[in-house]
Amino acid sequence: MSLSHRDSVQLDEHGRLRHFLTIEGLKRDALVEILDAAESFATVGAQTVKKVPLLRGKTIVNLFFEASTRTRTTFELAAKRLSADVLNINVSTSATSKGESLLDMLHNLEAMHCDMFVVRHNQSGAAHFIARHVAPHISVINAGDGRHAHPTQAMLDMFTIRRHKGDFGALRVAIVGDIMHSRVARSQIHALTTLGVPEVRVVAPRTLIPAQVEGLGVHVYHDLREGLRDVDVIIMLRLQRERMQGALLPSEHEYFEVYGLTPETLAHAKADAIVMHPGPINRGVEIASSVADGPQSVILEQVTNGIAVRMAVMSLVLGRPPEAEEPRTGGGHG
Amino acid sequence: MNPALPAVDTLVDAMARDLKALFASRQVTEPAMIGIHTGGVWVAERLHARLGLEEPLGELDITFYRDDFTRIGMHPQVKPSKLPLQVDDRHIVLVDDVLHTGRTIRAALNEIFDYGRPAAVFLAVLVERSGRELPIEAAVAGAHIDLAPDQHVKLVGPDELRLIVQDAS
């Protein structure tokens, strides 16, 4: 389902990002705008002073209802490199356990003059729900909700792909692993197809592929070697151990035998294919250490790029000029 | 009122001459040069060549340091700043095309200080016009022109540089 401006929570009436909740329904130009902005921010981390004053005076709240140290850390670093003040709230151990309702908590944070909520939640649609209920001056960024979406992760993946491969229009990309339960995979598929990647493949056992996934414009493979043949980009997904206990898979060992990325299976891809993983990796479960640490791996670059991409998204969302005011050109600034 | 605008080449020649005199009087032997995107870089490239500086030219994009971000929003097409030179204890020539309100220079100074602490910063501009909003002045200016508040002077380039005056509409 694609969203028009009118029924999209995340766009204003001019089609500009007001929140960043999902890739679905965004146009190619909006994604390219994020990638271009991220390119500019990528140099900040290399400066002596790793900061720019763009969001000085803004307060950003990391509202994490589900633990994720790495994602929270990159959002926190991104906000701090933009000179914003950051509050980290781990909700599972905080207010809601005292019986305070979610909406009461949001209204209290609004009363403290916060400007942005970065939300991680294990329920699909949580970020949309919060975006619908916050005060008009507050922006919401989805840092992963249930099985639904993880749009900043998808954009940092796109940024990494663009830096290595340039044009999206001639690429073959394989996403390998637990497609069924992965919000990352869903967002990646939307981003890749929107940016014009002609062939997106998903590779997984039948129990880990959602029904009618072909409707998203992807090709389904159950054989890893076939699925990797001549691809330019391999995106491995994390296999969560609880899926084993759900009897979806026989064993970690057997999964690695059939779907693990090893030097041997990697050889079916193009010689210059890059290997990606949203992390944290399970060595010896979905990927061999020699591949994860090998010359084709860009996994640590993804982590670095995640900061620049999140800086870009925060700036674009918070940098909306007020509706009544016309944007000025650079010429009159002097 | 459209004042006759001088040729850019003539102005750059005058700037190069004045900078040499400035370096001599201040005993600056190894100046570093930084241009401000976009017009300032065009002028700086020409000055850099005329002065025969060996160290690469630095480039600044002050977008992330502007004071009107919340009013004008984010411009995604920011050209990354490139400072391939050491800033600490250096005599820096900061080059821009037009000095008007002074706010661009304020932002550029803030950015330079995020890279290090220079010994001195000299501002060199192609054109200095009326309308300062901050206490900032050029050490070297190719030309001084008076314009009405609703007029703007712009540098057009990059291959052939030309100054034009526009009425704000």
Short mmCIF file of C-alpha atoms in Angstrom, two decimals:
data_model
loop_
_atom_site.label_atom_id
_atom_site.label_comp_id
_atom_site.label_asym_id
_atom_site.label_seq_id
_atom_site.Cartn_x
_atom_site.Cartn_y
_atom_site.Cartn_z
CA MET A 1 0.00 0.00 0.00
CA SER A 2 1.48 3.34 -0.90
CA LEU A 3 0.54 6.49 0.91
CA SER A 4 -0.35 9.81 -0.67
CA HIS A 5 0.61 13.08 1.00
CA ARG A 6 -2.88 13.47 2.34
CA ASP A 7 -3.05 10.25 4.34
CA SER A 8 0.61 10.06 5.28
CA VAL A 9 1.39 11.00 8.86
CA GLN A 10 5.02 11.60 8.05
CA LEU A 11 4.66 14.15 5.24
CA ASP A 12 3.29 17.68 5.44
CA GLU A 13 0.97 19.06 2.76
CA HIS A 14 3.98 20.04 0.63
CA GLY A 15 5.27 16.46 0.68
CA ARG A 16 8.21 17.28 2.98
CA LEU A 17 9.27 15.01 5.82
CA ARG A 18 7.60 16.00 9.08
CA HIS A 19 8.40 12.69 10.79
CA PHE A 20 10.45 9.73 9.54
CA LEU A 21 8.43 6.60 10.20
CA THR A 22 8.71 4.38 7.13
CA ILE A 23 10.28 4.22 3.68
CA GLU A 24 6.99 2.98 2.26
CA GLY A 25 5.24 5.67 0.25
CA LEU A 26 8.27 7.97 0.01
CA LYS A 27 9.34 9.08 -3.44
CA ARG A 28 12.79 8.51 -4.90
CA ASP A 29 13.66 12.22 -4.57
CA ALA A 30 13.03 12.13 -0.82
CA LEU A 31 15.41 9.20 -0.40
CA VAL A 32 18.08 10.80 -2.59
CA GLU A 33 17.76 14.00 -0.54
CA ILE A 34 18.56 12.03 2.63
CA LEU A 35 21.54 10.32 0.95
CA ASP A 36 22.91 13.63 -0.35
CA ALA A 37 22.56 15.29 3.04
CA ALA A 38 24.28 12.31 4.70
CA GLU A 39 27.20 12.72 2.31
CA SER A 40 27.72 16.22 3.67
CA PHE A 41 27.59 15.04 7.28
CA ALA A 42 30.00 12.16 6.66
CA THR A 43 33.01 14.49 6.99
CA VAL A 44 32.02 15.81 10.42
CA GLY A 45 33.21 12.65 12.19
CA ALA A 46 36.70 13.18 10.79
CA GLN A 47 37.07 16.73 12.17
CA THR A 48 39.03 17.57 15.31
CA VAL A 49 35.82 18.88 16.80
CA LYS A 50 33.28 16.25 15.74
CA LYS A 51 30.35 18.63 15.97
CA VAL A 52 28.40 21.16 13.97
CA PRO A 53 26.05 23.65 15.64
CA LEU A 54 23.04 22.96 13.40
CA LEU A 55 20.64 21.70 16.11
CA ARG A 56 22.02 23.73 18.99
CA GLY A 57 19.23 24.39 21.47
CA LYS A 58 17.09 21.44 20.31
CA THR A 59 16.26 18.62 22.71
CA ILE A 60 16.01 15.08 21.35
CA VAL A 61 14.58 12.22 23.39
CA ASN A 62 15.62 8.64 22.69
CA LEU A 63 12.49 6.81 23.79
CA PHE A 64 13.41 3.14 23.80
CA PHE A 65 10.71 0.66 24.77
CA GLU A 66 12.98 -2.17 23.59
CA ALA A 67 16.66 -2.42 24.40
CA SER A 68 19.12 -1.72 21.61
CA THR A 69 22.42 -0.31 22.73
CA ARG A 70 23.90 0.07 19.29
CA THR A 71 20.96 1.83 17.61
CA ARG A 72 20.46 4.09 20.61
CA THR A 73 24.14 4.95 20.67
CA THR A 74 24.27 5.94 17.00
CA PHE A 75 21.16 8.11 17.39
CA GLU A 76 22.69 9.69 20.48
CA LEU A 77 26.00 10.36 18.74
CA ALA A 78 24.20 11.75 15.69
CA ALA A 79 22.20 14.16 17.85
CA LYS A 80 25.27 15.21 19.83
CA ARG A 81 27.30 15.79 16.67
CA LEU A 82 24.51 18.17 15.64
CA SER A 83 24.91 19.89 19.05
CA ALA A 84 21.45 18.89 20.26
CA ASP A 85 20.80 17.94 23.88
CA VAL A 86 19.89 14.27 24.27
CA LEU A 87 17.77 12.47 26.83
CA ASN A 88 17.87 8.67 26.89
CA ILE A 89 14.78 7.07 28.35
CA ASN A 90 14.63 3.31 28.71
CA VAL A 91 10.89 2.96 29.16
CA SER A 92 10.69 -0.68 30.18
CA THR A 93 12.46 0.14 33.43
CA SER A 94 11.00 3.59 33.80
CA ALA A 95 7.71 5.39 33.88
CA THR A 96 5.31 2.85 32.44
CA SER A 97 6.29 0.36 35.12
CA LYS A 98 5.00 2.89 37.63
CA GLY A 99 1.62 2.81 35.95
CA GLU A 100 1.98 6.03 33.96
CA SER A 101 0.30 5.80 30.57
CA LEU A 102 2.27 6.30 27.38
CA LEU A 103 0.32 9.41 26.44
CA ASP A 104 0.88 10.95 29.89
CA MET A 105 4.58 10.38 29.45
CA LEU A 106 4.58 11.99 25.99
CA HIS A 107 2.69 15.02 27.25
CA ASN A 108 5.14 15.41 30.11
CA LEU A 109 8.08 15.32 27.71
CA GLU A 110 6.30 17.85 25.51
CA ALA A 111 5.88 20.08 28.56
CA MET A 112 9.65 19.93 29.00
CA HIS A 113 9.98 21.55 25.54
CA CYS A 114 11.46 18.54 23.78
CA ASP A 115 11.66 18.79 19.99
CA MET A 116 12.04 15.22 18.74
CA PHE A 117 11.27 11.69 19.87
CA VAL A 118 13.36 8.81 18.52
CA VAL A 119 11.18 5.77 19.18
CA ARG A 120 12.08 2.08 19.35
CA HIS A 121 9.22 -0.29 20.18
CA ASN A 122 8.46 -3.98 19.81
CA GLN A 123 4.96 -3.27 18.51
CA SER A 124 4.45 -2.55 14.80
CA GLY A 125 2.91 0.87 14.33
CA ALA A 126 4.08 2.31 17.66
CA ALA A 127 6.00 5.17 16.06
CA HIS A 128 2.97 6.06 13.90
CA PHE A 129 0.78 6.04 16.99
CA ILE A 130 3.11 8.42 18.80
CA ALA A 131 3.45 10.67 15.73
CA ARG A 132 -0.35 11.00 15.61
CA HIS A 133 -0.56 12.04 19.25
CA VAL A 134 2.38 14.41 19.75
CA ALA A 135 2.11 18.19 19.69
CA PRO A 136 2.51 19.76 16.23
CA HIS A 137 6.02 21.09 16.87
CA ILE A 138 7.44 17.66 17.75
CA SER A 139 8.98 15.31 15.19
CA VAL A 140 9.13 11.54 15.54
CA ILE A 141 11.75 9.21 14.08
CA ASN A 142 11.10 5.49 13.98
CA ALA A 143 14.14 3.61 15.30
CA GLY A 144 12.48 0.25 14.67
CA ASP A 145 8.93 -0.90 15.43
CA GLY A 146 7.95 -4.57 15.71
CA ARG A 147 8.14 -6.32 12.35
CA HIS A 148 7.13 -3.18 10.52
CA ALA A 149 9.96 -0.79 9.69
CA HIS A 150 13.47 0.38 10.50
CA PRO A 151 13.84 3.21 8.00
CA THR A 152 17.11 4.78 9.18
CA GLN A 153 18.83 1.36 9.08
CA ALA A 154 17.60 0.91 5.50
CA MET A 155 18.85 4.37 4.53
CA LEU A 156 22.30 3.79 5.99
CA ASP A 157 22.40 0.57 3.98
CA MET A 158 21.46 2.51 0.83
CA PHE A 159 24.13 5.09 1.63
CA THR A 160 26.74 2.35 1.99
CA ILE A 161 25.65 0.73 -1.28
CA ARG A 162 25.76 4.07 -3.13
CA ARG A 163 29.25 4.81 -1.85
CA HIS A 164 30.52 1.48 -3.18
CA LYS A 165 28.42 0.95 -6.27
CA GLY A 166 27.32 4.41 -7.37
CA ASP A 167 24.27 3.94 -9.52
CA PHE A 168 21.36 1.88 -8.16
CA GLY A 169 19.98 1.32 -11.67
CA ALA A 170 22.25 -1.60 -12.62
CA LEU A 171 22.41 -3.57 -9.38
CA ARG A 172 21.42 -7.05 -8.31
CA VAL A 173 20.92 -7.24 -4.54
CA ALA A 174 20.28 -10.33 -2.38
CA ILE A 175 18.81 -10.13 1.12
CA VAL A 176 19.50 -13.37 2.96
CA GLY A 177 17.95 -14.68 6.16
CA ASP A 178 14.89 -14.18 8.31
CA ILE A 179 12.81 -12.03 5.97
CA MET A 180 9.61 -12.96 7.82
CA HIS A 181 10.41 -11.30 11.13
CA SER A 182 12.69 -8.56 9.85
CA ARG A 183 11.63 -4.91 9.91
CA VAL A 184 15.04 -4.16 8.42
CA ALA A 185 14.35 -6.35 5.38
CA ARG A 186 10.96 -4.73 4.75
CA SER A 187 12.44 -1.24 4.83
CA GLN A 188 15.40 -2.32 2.68
CA ILE A 189 13.10 -3.79 0.04
CA HIS A 190 11.06 -0.56 -0.15
CA ALA A 191 14.22 1.55 -0.32
CA LEU A 192 15.94 -0.59 -2.97
CA THR A 193 12.91 -0.73 -5.26
CA THR A 194 12.16 2.99 -4.80
CA LEU A 195 15.76 3.88 -5.68
CA GLY A 196 15.46 1.87 -8.89
CA VAL A 197 17.37 -1.36 -8.17
CA PRO A 198 16.12 -3.62 -10.98
CA GLU A 199 16.58 -6.96 -9.23
CA VAL A 200 16.05 -7.52 -5.51
CA ARG A 201 16.22 -11.12 -4.30
CA VAL A 202 15.23 -12.59 -0.96
CA VAL A 203 16.91 -15.84 0.04
CA ALA A 204 15.63 -17.92 2.96
CA PRO A 205 13.98 -21.17 4.00
CA ARG A 206 10.23 -21.30 3.33
CA THR A 207 9.46 -20.87 7.04
CA LEU A 208 11.21 -17.49 7.10
CA ILE A 209 9.65 -15.93 3.98
CA PRO A 210 6.35 -14.08 4.40
CA ALA A 211 3.46 -15.05 2.13
CA GLN A 212 3.05 -12.91 -0.98
CA VAL A 213 6.42 -11.27 -0.57
CA GLU A 214 6.63 -11.17 -4.38
CA GLY A 215 4.06 -8.39 -4.17
CA LEU A 216 6.86 -6.13 -2.95
CA GLY A 217 8.68 -6.66 -6.25
CA VAL A 218 11.28 -9.20 -5.13
CA HIS A 219 12.36 -12.59 -6.45
CA VAL A 220 12.30 -15.48 -3.98
CA TYR A 221 15.11 -18.04 -3.71
CA HIS A 222 15.39 -20.98 -1.35
CA ASP A 223 18.82 -22.04 -2.60
CA LEU A 224 21.60 -19.77 -1.33
CA ARG A 225 24.00 -20.47 -4.18
CA GLU A 226 21.35 -19.73 -6.79
CA GLY A 227 20.25 -16.64 -4.91
CA LEU A 228 23.76 -15.24 -4.72
CA ARG A 229 24.69 -15.91 -8.34
CA ASP A 230 26.12 -12.73 -9.92
CA VAL A 231 24.80 -10.35 -7.28
CA ASP A 232 26.53 -7.03 -6.56
CA VAL A 233 25.37 -6.67 -2.97
CA ILE A 234 24.68 -9.29 -0.28
CA ILE A 235 22.73 -8.19 2.78
CA MET A 236 22.81 -10.82 5.52
CA LEU A 237 20.15 -10.61 8.25
CA ARG A 238 20.57 -11.56 11.87
CA LEU A 239 19.05 -14.92 12.78
CA GLN A 240 17.40 -14.57 16.15
CA ARG A 241 17.93 -17.58 18.34
CA GLU A 242 14.35 -17.59 19.60
CA ARG A 243 13.25 -18.52 16.08
CA MET A 244 14.97 -21.84 16.59
CA GLN A 245 12.93 -22.46 19.69
CA GLY A 246 9.80 -21.67 17.71
CA ALA A 247 10.62 -24.77 15.66
CA LEU A 248 10.99 -22.75 12.51
CA LEU A 249 14.45 -24.15 11.94
CA PRO A 250 16.08 -27.48 12.84
CA SER A 251 19.31 -26.11 14.35
CA GLU A 252 21.81 -23.27 14.13
CA HIS A 253 24.38 -25.67 12.77
CA GLU A 254 22.11 -26.88 10.01
CA TYR A 255 21.06 -23.32 9.16
CA PHE A 256 24.70 -22.34 8.75
CA GLU A 257 25.29 -25.39 6.54
CA VAL A 258 22.50 -24.37 4.18
CA TYR A 259 22.19 -20.58 4.45
CA GLY A 260 25.45 -19.41 6.04
CA LEU A 261 27.63 -17.01 4.10
CA THR A 262 31.05 -18.64 3.78
CA PRO A 263 33.96 -18.04 1.41
CA GLU A 264 32.55 -20.87 -0.72
CA THR A 265 29.00 -19.48 -1.00
CA LEU A 266 30.29 -15.90 -1.38
CA ALA A 267 32.20 -17.04 -4.48
CA HIS A 268 28.89 -17.34 -6.34
CA ALA A 269 28.40 -13.58 -6.19
CA LYS A 270 30.29 -11.13 -8.38
CA ALA A 271 33.97 -10.86 -7.50
CA ASP A 272 33.49 -7.26 -6.33
CA ALA A 273 30.27 -7.90 -4.41
CA ILE A 274 30.02 -6.23 -1.02
CA VAL A 275 28.82 -8.02 2.11
CA MET A 276 26.52 -6.16 4.51
CA HIS A 277 24.86 -6.96 7.83
CA PRO A 278 22.76 -4.70 10.08
CA GLY A 279 24.41 -6.20 13.16
CA PRO A 280 24.95 -7.53 15.65
CA ILE A 281 26.29 -10.54 13.77
CA ASN A 282 26.03 -14.16 14.87
CA ARG A 283 29.38 -15.56 13.82
CA GLY A 284 29.02 -19.10 12.58
CA VAL A 285 25.22 -18.88 12.42
CA GLU A 286 24.41 -16.63 9.45
CA ILE A 287 27.93 -15.57 8.50
CA ALA A 288 31.42 -17.03 8.82
CA SER A 289 33.97 -14.92 10.68
CA SER A 290 36.33 -15.01 7.71
CA VAL A 291 33.63 -13.34 5.57
CA ALA A 292 32.45 -10.91 8.25
CA ASP A 293 36.03 -9.72 8.72
CA GLY A 294 37.06 -10.24 5.09
CA PRO A 295 37.93 -7.76 2.34
CA GLN A 296 34.41 -7.69 0.87
CA SER A 297 32.75 -6.91 4.19
CA VAL A 298 31.50 -3.34 4.72
CA ILE A 299 29.80 -4.12 8.03
CA LEU A 300 31.82 -1.65 10.12
CA GLU A 301 31.41 1.03 7.44
CA GLN A 302 27.66 0.60 7.88
CA VAL A 303 28.04 1.49 11.55
CA THR A 304 30.05 4.63 10.71
CA ASN A 305 27.60 5.62 7.97
CA GLY A 306 24.69 5.16 10.38
CA ILE A 307 25.71 8.28 12.25
CA ALA A 308 25.87 10.49 9.14
CA VAL A 309 22.53 9.17 7.86
CA ARG A 310 20.84 9.77 11.21
CA MET A 311 22.29 13.29 11.32
CA ALA A 312 20.80 13.87 7.86
CA VAL A 313 17.36 12.58 8.82
CA MET A 314 17.27 14.61 12.05
CA SER A 315 18.32 17.78 10.22
CA LEU A 316 15.84 17.35 7.39
CA VAL A 317 12.97 16.62 9.76
CA LEU A 318 13.76 19.43 12.20
CA GLY A 319 14.83 21.87 9.50
CA ARG A 320 11.40 22.49 8.11
CA PRO A 321 10.88 26.17 7.48
CA PRO A 322 7.65 27.48 8.99
CA GLU A 323 4.78 27.20 6.54
CA ALA A 324 4.25 30.92 6.08
CA GLU A 325 7.85 31.82 5.38
CA GLU A 326 9.39 31.61 1.94
CA PRO A 327 12.82 29.97 1.77
CA ARG A 328 15.53 32.57 1.17
CA THR A 329 18.33 32.17 -1.33
CA GLY A 330 21.92 32.09 -0.24
CA GLY A 331 22.63 35.33 -2.10
CA GLY A 332 21.21 37.70 0.45
CA HIS A 333 23.06 36.31 3.43
CA GLY A 334 26.42 37.93 2.93
CA MET B 1 20.60 52.63 -9.41
CA ASN B 2 22.98 50.11 -10.93
CA PRO B 3 26.56 51.13 -10.27
CA ALA B 4 29.11 50.24 -12.93
CA LEU B 5 30.79 47.07 -11.75
CA PRO B 6 34.51 46.54 -12.31
CA ALA B 7 35.95 43.50 -14.09
CA VAL B 8 36.66 40.64 -11.69
CA ASP B 9 40.17 40.04 -13.02
CA THR B 10 41.15 43.62 -12.22
CA LEU B 11 39.78 43.24 -8.70
CA VAL B 12 41.61 39.97 -8.09
CA ASP B 13 44.86 41.60 -9.28
CA ALA B 14 44.33 44.39 -6.77
CA MET B 15 43.53 41.89 -4.00
CA ALA B 16 46.69 39.89 -4.73
CA ARG B 17 48.78 43.07 -4.59
CA ASP B 18 47.20 44.19 -1.31
CA LEU B 19 47.60 40.74 0.24
CA LYS B 20 51.30 40.71 -0.61
CA ALA B 21 51.66 44.09 1.10
CA LEU B 22 49.72 42.81 4.10
CA PHE B 23 51.91 39.71 4.39
CA ALA B 24 55.03 41.90 4.25
CA SER B 25 53.80 44.29 6.91
CA ARG B 26 52.71 41.48 9.24
CA GLN B 27 55.75 39.31 8.45
CA VAL B 28 53.59 36.41 7.28
CA THR B 29 55.70 33.93 5.35
CA GLU B 30 53.45 30.91 4.85
CA PRO B 31 49.83 31.98 4.59
CA ALA B 32 47.10 29.35 4.22
CA MET B 33 44.08 30.17 2.06
CA ILE B 34 40.46 29.09 2.54
CA GLY B 35 37.58 29.96 0.20
CA ILE B 36 33.92 29.99 1.22
CA HIS B 37 31.51 28.10 -1.05
CA THR B 38 30.58 28.90 -3.70
CA GLY B 39 31.73 32.29 -4.97
CA GLY B 40 34.50 32.60 -2.40
CA VAL B 41 36.13 29.42 -3.68
CA TRP B 42 36.08 30.79 -7.26
CA VAL B 43 37.85 33.97 -6.14
CA ALA B 44 40.22 32.04 -3.86
CA GLU B 45 41.28 29.72 -6.72
CA ARG B 46 42.40 32.73 -8.72
CA LEU B 47 44.11 34.43 -5.79
CA HIS B 48 45.81 31.18 -4.81
CA ALA B 49 47.30 30.92 -8.32
CA ARG B 50 48.32 34.58 -8.48
CA LEU B 51 50.09 34.40 -5.12
CA GLY B 52 51.76 31.11 -6.08
CA LEU B 53 50.75 29.38 -2.85
CA GLU B 54 51.92 25.77 -2.75
CA GLU B 55 49.70 24.39 -0.03
CA PRO B 56 46.30 23.19 -1.31
CA LEU B 57 43.39 25.61 -1.10
CA GLY B 58 40.90 24.91 1.71
CA GLU B 59 37.16 25.08 1.08
CA LEU B 60 34.42 25.80 3.59
CA ASP B 61 30.68 25.26 3.29
CA ILE B 62 29.16 27.15 6.19
CA THR B 63 25.64 25.65 5.87
CA PHE B 64 25.87 23.76 9.16
CA TYR B 65 27.00 26.93 10.93
CA ARG B 66 24.34 29.35 9.66
CA ASP B 67 22.25 31.16 12.23
CA ASP B 68 19.03 30.93 10.20
CA PHE B 69 18.71 27.12 9.89
CA THR B 70 15.37 26.98 11.66
CA ARG B 71 14.01 29.69 9.35
CA ILE B 72 15.27 28.50 6.00
CA GLY B 73 15.44 24.75 6.60
CA MET B 74 18.03 22.27 5.54
CA HIS B 75 19.71 22.40 2.15
CA PRO B 76 20.71 18.83 1.37
CA GLN B 77 23.19 19.79 -1.36
CA VAL B 78 25.91 20.87 1.01
CA LYS B 79 29.41 20.66 -0.39
CA PRO B 80 31.56 19.13 2.31
CA SER B 81 34.18 21.43 3.76
CA LYS B 82 37.73 20.45 2.87
CA LEU B 83 40.57 21.74 4.95
CA PRO B 84 43.66 19.88 3.69
CA LEU B 85 45.84 22.10 5.82
CA GLN B 86 46.72 22.53 9.46
CA VAL B 87 44.84 25.40 11.05
CA ASP B 88 46.67 25.57 14.36
CA ASP B 89 48.98 28.60 14.66
CA ARG B 90 48.58 29.45 10.95
CA HIS B 91 47.98 32.81 9.31
CA ILE B 92 44.83 32.17 7.31
CA VAL B 93 43.41 34.19 4.46
CA LEU B 94 39.65 33.68 4.39
CA VAL B 95 38.22 34.54 0.98
CA ASP B 96 34.62 35.34 0.03
CA ASP B 97 33.00 37.00 -2.94
CA VAL B 98 30.74 39.54 -1.21
CA LEU B 99 30.89 40.94 2.33
CA HIS B 100 27.40 42.15 3.18
CA THR B 101 25.83 41.41 6.59
CA GLY B 102 28.90 39.67 8.00
CA ARG B 103 26.92 36.61 9.07
CA THR B 104 28.59 34.27 6.59
CA ILE B 105 32.00 35.30 7.90
CA ARG B 106 30.84 34.81 11.51
CA ALA B 107 29.76 31.25 10.57
CA ALA B 108 33.02 30.59 8.69
CA LEU B 109 35.11 31.72 11.67
CA ASN B 110 33.19 29.38 13.95
CA GLU B 111 33.81 26.51 11.56
CA ILE B 112 37.54 27.27 11.21
CA PHE B 113 37.87 27.22 15.00
CA ASP B 114 36.36 23.72 15.02
CA TYR B 115 39.42 22.62 13.06
CA GLY B 116 41.96 24.36 15.25
CA ARG B 117 43.21 27.69 16.60
CA PRO B 118 44.78 29.88 13.94
CA ALA B 119 47.39 32.57 14.72
CA ALA B 120 45.37 35.12 12.71
CA VAL B 121 42.59 35.22 10.13
CA PHE B 122 42.63 37.90 7.41
CA LEU B 123 39.43 38.45 5.49
CA ALA B 124 39.78 39.09 1.76
CA VAL B 125 36.66 39.83 -0.28
CA LEU B 126 36.06 40.65 -3.91
CA VAL B 127 33.40 43.23 -3.07
CA GLU B 128 32.57 44.95 0.17
CA ARG B 129 29.11 46.49 0.28
CA SER B 130 27.02 48.38 2.80
CA GLY B 131 24.65 46.67 5.24
CA ARG B 132 26.80 45.11 7.96
CA GLU B 133 24.85 43.44 10.79
CA LEU B 134 27.91 42.24 12.71
CA PRO B 135 31.20 43.97 13.58
CA ILE B 136 33.26 42.34 10.84
CA GLU B 137 35.56 44.07 8.38
CA ALA B 138 37.74 42.98 5.48
CA ALA B 139 41.52 43.29 5.59
CA VAL B 140 41.53 43.37 1.80
CA ALA B 141 38.65 44.26 -0.51
CA GLY B 142 38.72 44.42 -4.32
CA ALA B 143 35.99 47.08 -4.44
CA HIS B 144 33.63 48.98 -2.17
CA ILE B 145 30.12 49.65 -3.45
CA ASP B 146 27.05 51.22 -1.92
CA LEU B 147 23.78 49.50 -2.66
CA ALA B 148 20.21 50.07 -1.55
CA PRO B 149 19.06 47.57 1.12
CA ASP B 150 16.86 45.77 -1.42
CA GLN B 151 19.71 45.30 -3.91
CA HIS B 152 22.12 42.40 -4.03
CA VAL B 153 25.46 42.01 -5.75
CA LYS B 154 26.25 38.49 -6.92
CA LEU B 155 29.20 36.78 -8.49
CA VAL B 156 28.39 34.66 -11.53
CA GLY B 157 30.77 31.90 -12.67
CA PRO B 158 32.66 29.69 -12.42
CA ASP B 159 34.52 29.69 -15.77
CA GLU B 160 34.24 33.39 -16.42
CA LEU B 161 33.60 35.46 -13.32
CA ARG B 162 31.26 38.43 -13.54
CA LEU B 163 29.55 40.65 -10.97
CA ILE B 164 25.86 41.50 -11.34
CA VAL B 165 23.51 43.65 -9.29
CA GLN B 166 19.99 42.37 -8.71
CA ASP B 167 16.94 44.04 -7.24
CA ALA B 168 15.35 41.79 -4.64
CA SER B 169 11.89 40.90 -5.88
#
